[in-house]
């Protein structure tokens, strides 16, 4: 770190303190922000690893009709494998989604097989009928130019790209991309790039043949959703669930900065990709949904001799700055939060004061990480190692579930043990997709409410 | 006759067909080549347009990057934040005028993204590939060119326009391309950005037409590994003509290319089809023509055959009464030998004309028999001289009337075996010709001699002779030398034909001998000498 940035940081933390002292000005905010620490009381004179949790909760909108306009591009895989019921269901799902939209919303429909066709160029939904008839003409054949489909969808979205809208690509595919760039890495790059532009890509995997790594990467990197519809009959429900989310977006361009106090080392962020430079952890979220909470959990290391020698000292551990655009207020908002710990000599006191909510959330994310690692082992063909990893994860989760009396950890342990049981079944393809979708939901705290 | 005809018909059909086919192939080959050239030009034009669009996108990127570059104090923090919020740029970088990397500097604490960037670009900094010397001058010259387009700047002599030195660096990282754009600031510092290549690809895809833009072909954008980045057009076949036209994109995407793919049969097929059907039609027409000619020909032959049969029958019918007339006329001639000279002369005319008529009938019948291959000879011993004298006496009066004297030499004749009727017919025909054609001559020399088993008869007149072009043709049936002298002379055109046929049938020949004046015919017959008769 240059001396320059270090000074800047010091100034910054002072500014945060000043703001805190002035007290938060009470606005009718659509997002609640809280910064907590797993150990509000820490042993002094001991190097400790603990967790910070920043939670951002979108408030439920007052009424369903009152929402931000959306700009959505439906990108539909119409390759040969979609023939029959799948394409029929997909068409019906899009139709239902469009029915939910208002006349000031913008919609475009792109279909791809080997080639890409823009069925409905981005238009305001003043008349829904032409859109319905264009969608009705869809029929399936050919290969899968997923990359080109998403690219074209993005081009359509850009025609009306607006920070005050919810800009969203909804990708529906049942296959493996085989024309154009098709590695999960490439699609992750594309997703990241689109996400930075304010475009989220929601991916819906249909059936058992799609490439879940690619679909989740694309969704994750652009901060969209990923869902798995096991069969065509589930599609409409899945689609509408996701679409309901789109319609409840309350904040966009959420930028999070967590500044750790000098000496406190941010190790990593659990479950999310974040930038860590020196004391600063940066994270961007595309949007927050009404009635949903998103977390950023940071593992930090508090060094020995961090606090002053006398017991009972309270020290600042970190401050968080959250900026976002309110979808209704349309102006940038920002919050600052600070978190501090008291230092003690008694380990009993430390244990008594643990914030179980934060701690179990961190454990939960670690459990998910282990689940992902186990899946990697399984992907490498190490079935037995994968099973072992899952069992040890079950043990880890159950122990902590008992320790903190947490039902969610118990549930997660049960799921891991079911994963372990299925790791060698012939239905691994299905199991893997389920696991992947679960991991995705867990990481992004997008579990259905 | 028949196989020859078949060959002719075959030629009538095959020769024009072959000629037309060959011509068609040549024309169509030229046509195809020309169409292909024109097609390729058209395609190249289209691909050029597309490549220009892509280049324009890159230029736009350049302008945006340079325009958005912060003019105020640069901090690592600012650049980091910018890269983090940009979908287009992956990482910014700053070099001091000597080419040392200032940001992201390996000496400082870096984020993971920055560390990854350094890993990706290490070789570039180690080898000082930025700024490349060539790109610099190139960029300079384009900057100057752009300036000269704007005359106002030059006219006002304002401050010299800043020459922007800029350039691209493209390399490979992993399976993808790595694109870095850099330019030199006025301060001499070199700044630049690594583009997000996947995003660039997506933007290029967004720029290019969609499927329906190309109904019967396909355009592919291929990356350096020939993998399809994007394609459009409704032709999806893989067989097809693999990229008759390829166009590499301009740098920095020089390793990418555009390919135009068309179905193999999209050019030329209708032409071939048209040509094939044309040839088939022609073949039908030729065959029809041949069939028509064949039928015409056989009908003519049949008709001729019928005519010959008719003449033959008539001749046969005429023969009997004529023989009677001739016989009684000759008897009467003997009876009235002492009477009035006038009556005798009239009787002579009757006899000689009836003799002539019977010769003609004889010729017709012989010819007809020969045609039907029924002609047979019956040699018997006799002296050719006797026969000749008899024939000569028949022509005595008509020739004398024309002022032609017969000079007959039979001194070397001997008794031999030959067909008397055939010999008589031959001699009669030759003398008849003399009577008809030797006008102006005053004598005909007839020589007969026996040489071993061959009987040789020579008839030479001193009339106008036969013009050289007709020498061989006179032996063909119904052929008559037509000139002013002969016009009006009656004849069937069978005399010499029959004479030659008979001679050949008789193991000899009839030839026209070269002579200074008049016609000189020579007949040879196979006639073995009859020893017994000769001795008696």
Coordinates of N, CA and C in Angstrom, one line a residue, chain B residues 266-432:
Chain B
X266 N -24.5 -24.0 -55.0 CA -25.3 -22.8 -55.2 C -24.9 -22.1 -56.5
X267 N -23.7 -22.3 -57.0 CA -23.4 -21.8 -58.3 C -23.2 -22.9 -59.2
X268 N -23.6 -22.7 -60.5 CA -23.3 -23.6 -61.5 C -24.3 -24.7 -61.7
X269 N -25.0 -25.1 -60.6 CA -25.9 -26.3 -60.7 C -27.0 -26.0 -61.8
X270 N -27.7 -24.9 -61.7 CA -28.8 -24.6 -62.7 C -28.2 -24.6 -64.1
X271 N -27.0 -24.1 -64.2 CA -26.3 -24.0 -65.5 C -26.1 -25.4 -66.1
X272 N -25.6 -26.3 -65.2 CA -25.3 -27.7 -65.6 C -26.6 -28.3 -66.0
X273 N -27.7 -28.1 -65.2 CA -28.9 -28.7 -65.5 C -29.5 -28.2 -66.8
X274 N -29.4 -26.9 -67.0 CA -29.8 -26.3 -68.3 C -29.1 -26.9 -69.5
X275 N -27.8 -27.1 -69.3 CA -27.0 -27.6 -70.4 C -27.3 -29.0 -70.7
X276 N -27.4 -29.8 -69.6 CA -27.8 -31.2 -69.8 C -29.1 -31.4 -70.5
X277 N -30.1 -30.5 -70.1 CA -31.4 -30.7 -70.7 C -31.3 -30.2 -72.2
X278 N -30.5 -29.2 -72.4 CA -30.3 -28.7 -73.8 C -29.7 -29.8 -74.7
X279 N -28.7 -30.5 -74.1 CA -28.1 -31.6 -74.9 C -29.0 -32.7 -75.1
X280 N -29.8 -33.0 -74.1 CA -30.8 -34.1 -74.3 C -31.8 -33.7 -75.4
X281 N -32.2 -32.5 -75.4 CA -33.2 -32.1 -76.4 C -32.5 -32.2 -77.8
X282 N -31.3 -31.8 -77.9 CA -30.6 -31.9 -79.1 C -30.5 -33.3 -79.6
X283 N -30.1 -34.2 -78.6 CA -30.0 -35.6 -78.9 C -31.3 -36.1 -79.5
X284 N -32.4 -35.8 -78.8 CA -33.7 -36.2 -79.3 C -33.9 -35.7 -80.7
X285 N -33.6 -34.4 -81.0 CA -33.8 -33.8 -82.3 C -33.0 -34.6 -83.3
X286 N -31.7 -34.8 -83.0 CA -30.8 -35.5 -83.9 C -31.4 -36.9 -84.2
X287 N -31.8 -37.6 -83.1 CA -32.3 -39.0 -83.3 C -33.5 -38.9 -84.2
X288 N -34.4 -38.0 -84.0 CA -35.6 -37.8 -84.8 C -35.2 -37.6 -86.2
X289 N -34.2 -36.8 -86.4 CA -33.8 -36.4 -87.8 C -33.3 -37.7 -88.5
X290 N -32.4 -38.5 -87.7 CA -31.8 -39.7 -88.2 C -32.9 -40.7 -88.6
X291 N -33.9 -40.8 -87.7 CA -35.0 -41.8 -88.0 C -35.7 -41.3 -89.2
X292 N -36.0 -40.0 -89.3 CA -36.7 -39.5 -90.5 C -35.9 -39.8 -91.8
X293 N -34.6 -39.5 -91.7 CA -33.8 -39.8 -92.9 C -33.8 -41.3 -93.3
X294 N -33.6 -42.1 -92.2 CA -33.6 -43.5 -92.4 C -34.9 -44.0 -93.1
X295 N -36.0 -43.5 -92.6 CA -37.3 -44.0 -93.2 C -37.4 -43.5 -94.6
X296 N -37.0 -42.2 -94.8 CA -37.1 -41.7 -96.2 C -36.2 -42.5 -97.1
X297 N -35.0 -42.8 -96.6 CA -34.1 -43.6 -97.4 C -34.6 -45.0 -97.8
X298 N -35.1 -45.7 -96.7 CA -35.6 -47.0 -97.0 C -36.8 -47.0 -97.9
X299 N -37.6 -45.9 -97.7 CA -38.8 -45.8 -98.6 C -38.3 -45.6 -100.0
X300 N -37.3 -44.7 -100.2 CA -36.8 -44.5 -101.6 C -36.3 -45.8 -102.2
X301 N -35.6 -46.5 -101.3 CA -35.0 -47.8 -101.8 C -36.1 -48.8 -102.2
X302 N -37.1 -48.8 -101.3 CA -38.2 -49.7 -101.6 C -38.9 -49.3 -102.9
X303 N -39.1 -48.0 -103.0 CA -39.7 -47.6 -104.3 C -38.9 -47.9 -105.5
X304 N -37.5 -47.7 -105.3 CA -36.6 -48.0 -106.5 C -36.7 -49.4 -106.8
X305 N -36.7 -50.2 -105.7 CA -36.8 -51.7 -105.9 C -38.1 -52.1 -106.6
X306 N -39.2 -51.4 -106.2 CA -40.4 -51.7 -106.9 C -40.4 -51.3 -108.4
X307 N -39.7 -50.1 -108.6 CA -39.6 -49.7 -110.0 C -38.8 -50.7 -110.8
X308 N -37.7 -51.1 -110.2 CA -36.8 -52.1 -110.9 C -37.6 -53.4 -111.2
X309 N -38.4 -53.8 -110.2 CA -39.1 -55.0 -110.4 C -40.1 -54.8 -111.5
X310 N -40.7 -53.6 -111.5 CA -41.7 -53.3 -112.5 C -41.1 -53.3 -113.9
X311 N -40.0 -52.6 -114.0 CA -39.3 -52.6 -115.3 C -38.9 -54.0 -115.7
X312 N -38.4 -54.7 -114.8 CA -38.0 -56.1 -115.0 C -39.1 -56.9 -115.6
X313 N -40.2 -56.8 -114.9 CA -41.4 -57.6 -115.4 C -41.8 -57.1 -116.8
X314 N -41.8 -55.8 -117.0 CA -42.2 -55.2 -118.3 C -41.3 -55.7 -119.4
X315 N -40.0 -55.6 -119.0 CA -38.9 -56.0 -120.0 C -39.1 -57.5 -120.3
X316 N -39.4 -58.3 -119.3 CA -39.6 -59.7 -119.5 C -40.8 -59.9 -120.5
X317 N -41.9 -59.2 -120.2 CA -43.1 -59.3 -121.0 C -42.8 -58.9 -122.5
X318 N -41.9 -57.8 -122.6 CA -41.6 -57.3 -124.0 C -40.7 -58.2 -124.8
X319 N -39.9 -59.0 -124.0 CA -38.9 -59.8 -124.6 C -39.5 -60.8 -125.7
X320 N -40.5 -61.5 -125.3 CA -41.1 -62.5 -126.2 C -41.6 -61.9 -127.6
X321 N -42.5 -60.9 -127.5 CA -43.0 -60.3 -128.8 C -41.8 -59.7 -129.6
X322 N -40.8 -59.1 -128.9 CA -39.7 -58.5 -129.6 C -38.9 -59.6 -130.4
X323 N -38.7 -60.7 -129.7 CA -38.0 -61.8 -130.3 C -38.7 -62.2 -131.6
X324 N -40.0 -62.4 -131.5 CA -40.8 -62.7 -132.6 C -40.6 -61.7 -133.8
X325 N -40.7 -60.4 -133.4 CA -40.6 -59.4 -134.4 C -39.3 -59.5 -135.1
X326 N -38.2 -59.6 -134.3 CA -36.9 -59.6 -134.8 C -36.7 -60.8 -135.7
X327 N -37.2 -62.0 -135.2 CA -37.0 -63.2 -136.0 C -37.7 -63.1 -137.4
X328 N -38.9 -62.6 -137.3 CA -39.6 -62.6 -138.6 C -39.0 -61.5 -139.5
X329 N -38.5 -60.4 -138.9 CA -37.9 -59.4 -139.7 C -36.6 -60.0 -140.4
X330 N -35.9 -60.7 -139.7 CA -34.7 -61.3 -140.2 C -35.0 -62.3 -141.3
X331 N -36.0 -63.1 -141.0 CA -36.4 -64.1 -142.1 C -36.9 -63.3 -143.3
X332 N -37.6 -62.3 -143.1 CA -38.1 -61.5 -144.2 C -37.0 -60.9 -144.9
X333 N -35.9 -60.5 -144.2 CA -34.8 -59.8 -144.8 C -34.1 -60.8 -145.8
X334 N -34.0 -62.1 -145.3 CA -33.4 -63.1 -146.2 C -34.3 -63.4 -147.4
X335 N -35.6 -63.4 -147.2 CA -36.5 -63.7 -148.3 C -36.5 -62.6 -149.3
X336 N -36.3 -61.4 -148.9 CA -36.4 -60.3 -149.8 C -35.0 -59.8 -150.2
X337 N -34.0 -60.6 -150.2 CA -32.6 -60.2 -150.5 C -32.5 -59.7 -151.9
X338 N -33.3 -60.2 -152.8 CA -33.2 -59.9 -154.2 C -34.0 -58.6 -154.6
X339 N -34.9 -58.2 -153.8 CA -35.8 -57.2 -154.2 C -35.3 -55.8 -154.1
X340 N -36.2 -55.0 -154.1 CA -36.0 -53.5 -154.2 C -35.1 -53.0 -153.0
X341 N -34.1 -52.3 -153.4 CA -33.1 -51.7 -152.5 C -33.8 -50.9 -151.4
X342 N -34.9 -50.2 -151.8 CA -35.6 -49.3 -150.8 C -36.3 -50.1 -149.7
X343 N -36.9 -51.2 -150.1 CA -37.6 -52.1 -149.1 C -36.6 -52.7 -148.2
X344 N -35.4 -53.1 -148.8 CA -34.4 -53.7 -148.0 C -33.8 -52.8 -147.0
X345 N -33.7 -51.5 -147.3 CA -33.1 -50.5 -146.4 C -34.1 -50.4 -145.2
X346 N -35.4 -50.3 -145.6 CA -36.4 -50.2 -144.5 C -36.4 -51.4 -143.6
X347 N -36.2 -52.5 -144.2 CA -36.2 -53.7 -143.4 C -35.0 -53.8 -142.5
X348 N -33.8 -53.3 -143.0 CA -32.6 -53.2 -142.2 C -32.8 -52.4 -140.9
X349 N -33.5 -51.3 -141.1 CA -33.8 -50.4 -140.0 C -34.6 -51.1 -138.9
X350 N -35.6 -51.9 -139.4 CA -36.5 -52.6 -138.5 C -35.6 -53.6 -137.7
X351 N -34.8 -54.3 -138.5 CA -34.0 -55.4 -137.8 C -33.0 -54.7 -136.8
X352 N -32.3 -53.7 -137.2 CA -31.3 -53.1 -136.3 C -31.9 -52.5 -135.1
X353 N -33.1 -51.9 -135.3 CA -33.8 -51.3 -134.1 C -34.3 -52.3 -133.2
X354 N -34.8 -53.4 -133.8 CA -35.3 -54.5 -132.9 C -34.2 -55.2 -132.2
X355 N -33.0 -55.2 -132.8 CA -31.8 -55.8 -132.2 C -31.4 -54.9 -131.0
X356 N -31.5 -53.6 -131.3 CA -31.1 -52.6 -130.2 C -32.0 -52.7 -129.0
X357 N -33.3 -52.8 -129.3 CA -34.3 -53.0 -128.3 C -34.1 -54.2 -127.5
X358 N -33.7 -55.3 -128.2 CA -33.6 -56.5 -127.4 C -32.3 -56.5 -126.6
X359 N -31.3 -55.7 -127.0 CA -30.1 -55.5 -126.2 C -30.4 -54.7 -124.9
X360 N -31.2 -53.7 -125.1 CA -31.6 -52.9 -123.9 C -32.3 -53.8 -122.9
X361 N -33.3 -54.5 -123.5 CA -34.0 -55.4 -122.6 C -33.1 -56.4 -121.9
X362 N -32.2 -56.9 -122.7 CA -31.2 -57.8 -122.1 C -30.4 -57.2 -121.0
X363 N -30.0 -56.0 -121.2 CA -29.2 -55.2 -120.2 C -30.1 -55.1 -118.9
X364 N -31.3 -54.7 -119.1 CA -32.2 -54.4 -117.9 C -32.3 -55.7 -117.1
X365 N -32.6 -56.8 -117.9 CA -32.8 -58.1 -117.2 C -31.5 -58.5 -116.5
X366 N -30.4 -58.4 -117.2 CA -29.1 -58.8 -116.6 C -28.8 -58.0 -115.3
X367 N -29.1 -56.7 -115.4 CA -28.8 -55.8 -114.3 C -29.7 -56.3 -113.1
X368 N -30.9 -56.5 -113.4 CA -31.9 -56.9 -112.3 C -31.5 -58.2 -111.7
X369 N -31.0 -59.1 -112.5 CA -30.6 -60.4 -112.0 C -29.4 -60.2 -111.2
X370 N -28.5 -59.4 -111.7 CA -27.3 -59.1 -110.9 C -27.6 -58.5 -109.5
X371 N -28.5 -57.6 -109.5 CA -28.9 -57.0 -108.3 C -29.4 -58.0 -107.3
X372 N -30.2 -58.9 -107.9 CA -30.7 -60.0 -107.0 C -29.8 -61.2 -106.8
X373 N -28.6 -61.0 -107.4 CA -27.5 -62.0 -107.3 C -28.0 -63.3 -107.9
X374 N -28.7 -63.2 -108.9 CA -29.2 -64.4 -109.6 C -28.4 -64.7 -110.9
X375 N -27.4 -63.8 -111.2 CA -26.7 -63.9 -112.4 C -25.7 -65.0 -112.4
X376 N -25.9 -66.0 -113.3 CA -24.9 -67.1 -113.4 C -24.4 -67.2 -114.8
X377 N -23.2 -67.7 -114.9 CA -22.7 -67.9 -116.3 C -22.6 -69.3 -116.7
X378 N -22.7 -69.6 -118.0 CA -22.7 -71.0 -118.4 C -21.6 -71.1 -119.5
X379 N -20.4 -71.2 -119.2 CA -19.3 -71.2 -120.2 C -19.5 -72.5 -121.1
X380 N -19.2 -72.3 -122.4 CA -19.2 -73.5 -123.3 C -18.2 -73.2 -124.4
X381 N -17.6 -74.2 -125.0 CA -16.5 -73.9 -126.0 C -17.0 -73.2 -127.2
X382 N -16.2 -72.3 -127.7 CA -16.6 -71.6 -128.9 C -15.6 -70.6 -129.3
X383 N -15.7 -70.1 -130.5 CA -14.7 -69.1 -130.9 C -15.3 -67.7 -130.8
X384 N -14.5 -66.8 -130.0 CA -15.0 -65.5 -129.8 C -15.1 -64.7 -131.1
X385 N -14.3 -65.1 -132.1 CA -14.3 -64.4 -133.3 C -15.7 -64.5 -134.0
X386 N -16.3 -65.7 -133.9 CA -17.6 -65.9 -134.5 C -18.6 -64.9 -133.9
X387 N -18.6 -64.9 -132.5 CA -19.5 -64.0 -131.8 C -19.3 -62.6 -132.2
X388 N -18.1 -62.2 -132.3 CA -17.7 -60.8 -132.6 C -18.2 -60.4 -134.0
X389 N -18.0 -61.3 -134.9 CA -18.4 -61.0 -136.3 C -19.9 -60.8 -136.4
X390 N -20.6 -61.7 -135.6 CA -22.1 -61.6 -135.6 C -22.5 -60.2 -135.1
X391 N -21.9 -59.8 -133.9 CA -22.3 -58.6 -133.3 C -21.9 -57.4 -134.2
X392 N -20.7 -57.5 -134.8 CA -20.3 -56.4 -135.7 C -21.3 -56.3 -136.8
X393 N -21.8 -57.4 -137.4 CA -22.7 -57.3 -138.5 C -24.0 -56.6 -138.1
X394 N -24.3 -56.8 -136.8 CA -25.6 -56.1 -136.3 C -25.4 -54.6 -136.4
X395 N -24.1 -54.1 -136.1 CA -23.9 -52.7 -136.0 C -23.4 -52.1 -137.3
X396 N -23.3 -53.0 -138.2 CA -22.7 -52.6 -139.5 C -23.5 -51.4 -140.1
X397 N -24.8 -51.6 -140.2 CA -25.6 -50.5 -140.8 C -25.6 -49.3 -139.9
X398 N -26.0 -49.3 -138.6 CA -26.1 -48.1 -137.8 C -24.7 -47.3 -137.8
X399 N -23.6 -48.1 -137.7 CA -22.3 -47.4 -137.7 C -22.0 -46.8 -139.0
X400 N -22.3 -47.5 -140.0 CA -22.0 -47.0 -141.3 C -22.8 -45.7 -141.5
X401 N -24.0 -45.7 -141.1 CA -24.8 -44.5 -141.2 C -24.2 -43.3 -140.5
X402 N -23.4 -43.5 -139.5 CA -22.7 -42.4 -138.8 C -21.3 -42.2 -139.3
X403 N -21.0 -42.9 -140.3 CA -19.7 -42.7 -140.9 C -18.5 -43.4 -140.2
X404 N -18.9 -44.4 -139.4 CA -17.9 -45.1 -138.6 C -17.6 -46.5 -139.3
X405 N -16.3 -46.8 -139.6 CA -16.0 -48.0 -140.2 C -15.5 -49.0 -139.2
X406 N -16.0 -50.2 -139.2 CA -15.6 -51.2 -138.2 C -14.3 -51.9 -138.7
X407 N -13.3 -51.9 -137.9 CA -12.0 -52.6 -138.3 C -11.9 -53.8 -137.3
X408 N -12.3 -55.0 -137.7 CA -12.4 -56.1 -136.9 C -11.3 -57.1 -137.1
X409 N -10.5 -57.4 -136.0 CA -9.4 -58.3 -136.2 C -9.6 -59.4 -135.2
X410 N -9.9 -60.6 -135.7 CA -10.2 -61.8 -134.9 C -9.2 -62.9 -135.2
X411 N -8.1 -62.5 -135.7 CA -7.1 -63.5 -136.2 C -6.5 -64.3 -135.1
X412 N -6.4 -63.7 -133.9 CA -5.7 -64.4 -132.8 C -6.7 -65.1 -131.8
X413 N -8.0 -65.2 -132.3 CA -8.9 -65.9 -131.5 C -8.8 -67.4 -131.6
X414 N -9.1 -68.1 -130.5 CA -9.0 -69.5 -130.6 C -10.3 -70.1 -129.9
X415 N -10.5 -71.3 -130.1 CA -11.7 -71.9 -129.4 C -11.4 -72.0 -127.9
X416 N -12.2 -71.4 -127.1 CA -12.1 -71.5 -125.6 C -13.5 -71.6 -125.0
X417 N -13.4 -71.9 -123.6 CA -14.7 -72.0 -122.9 C -15.1 -70.6 -122.3
X418 N -16.2 -70.1 -122.8 CA -16.7 -68.8 -122.2 C -18.2 -68.8 -122.4
X419 N -18.8 -67.8 -121.7 CA -20.3 -67.7 -121.8 C -20.6 -66.8 -123.1
X420 N -21.2 -67.4 -124.0 CA -21.4 -66.8 -125.3 C -22.3 -65.6 -125.2
X421 N -23.4 -65.8 -124.4 CA -24.4 -64.7 -124.2 C -23.7 -63.5 -123.6
X422 N -23.0 -63.8 -122.5 CA -22.3 -62.7 -121.8 C -21.4 -61.9 -122.6
X423 N -20.5 -62.7 -123.4 CA -19.6 -62.0 -124.3 C -20.2 -61.2 -125.3
X424 N -21.4 -61.7 -125.8 CA -22.1 -61.0 -126.9 C -22.7 -59.7 -126.3
X425 N -23.2 -59.8 -125.1 CA -23.8 -58.7 -124.4 C -22.7 -57.6 -124.2
X426 N -21.5 -58.0 -123.7 CA -20.4 -57.1 -123.5 C -20.0 -56.4 -124.8
X427 N -19.8 -57.2 -125.8 CA -19.4 -56.6 -127.1 C -20.5 -55.7 -127.6
X428 N -21.8 -56.1 -127.5 CA -22.9 -55.3 -128.0 C -22.9 -54.0 -127.3
X429 N -22.8 -54.0 -125.9 CA -22.8 -52.8 -125.2 C -21.7 -51.8 -125.6
X430 N -20.5 -52.3 -125.8 CA -19.4 -51.5 -126.1 C -19.6 -50.8 -127.5
X431 N -20.1 -51.6 -128.5 CA -20.3 -51.1 -129.8 C -21.5 -50.1 -129.8
X432 N -22.5 -50.4 -128.9 CA -23.6 -49.5 -128.8 C -23.1 -48.1 -128.3

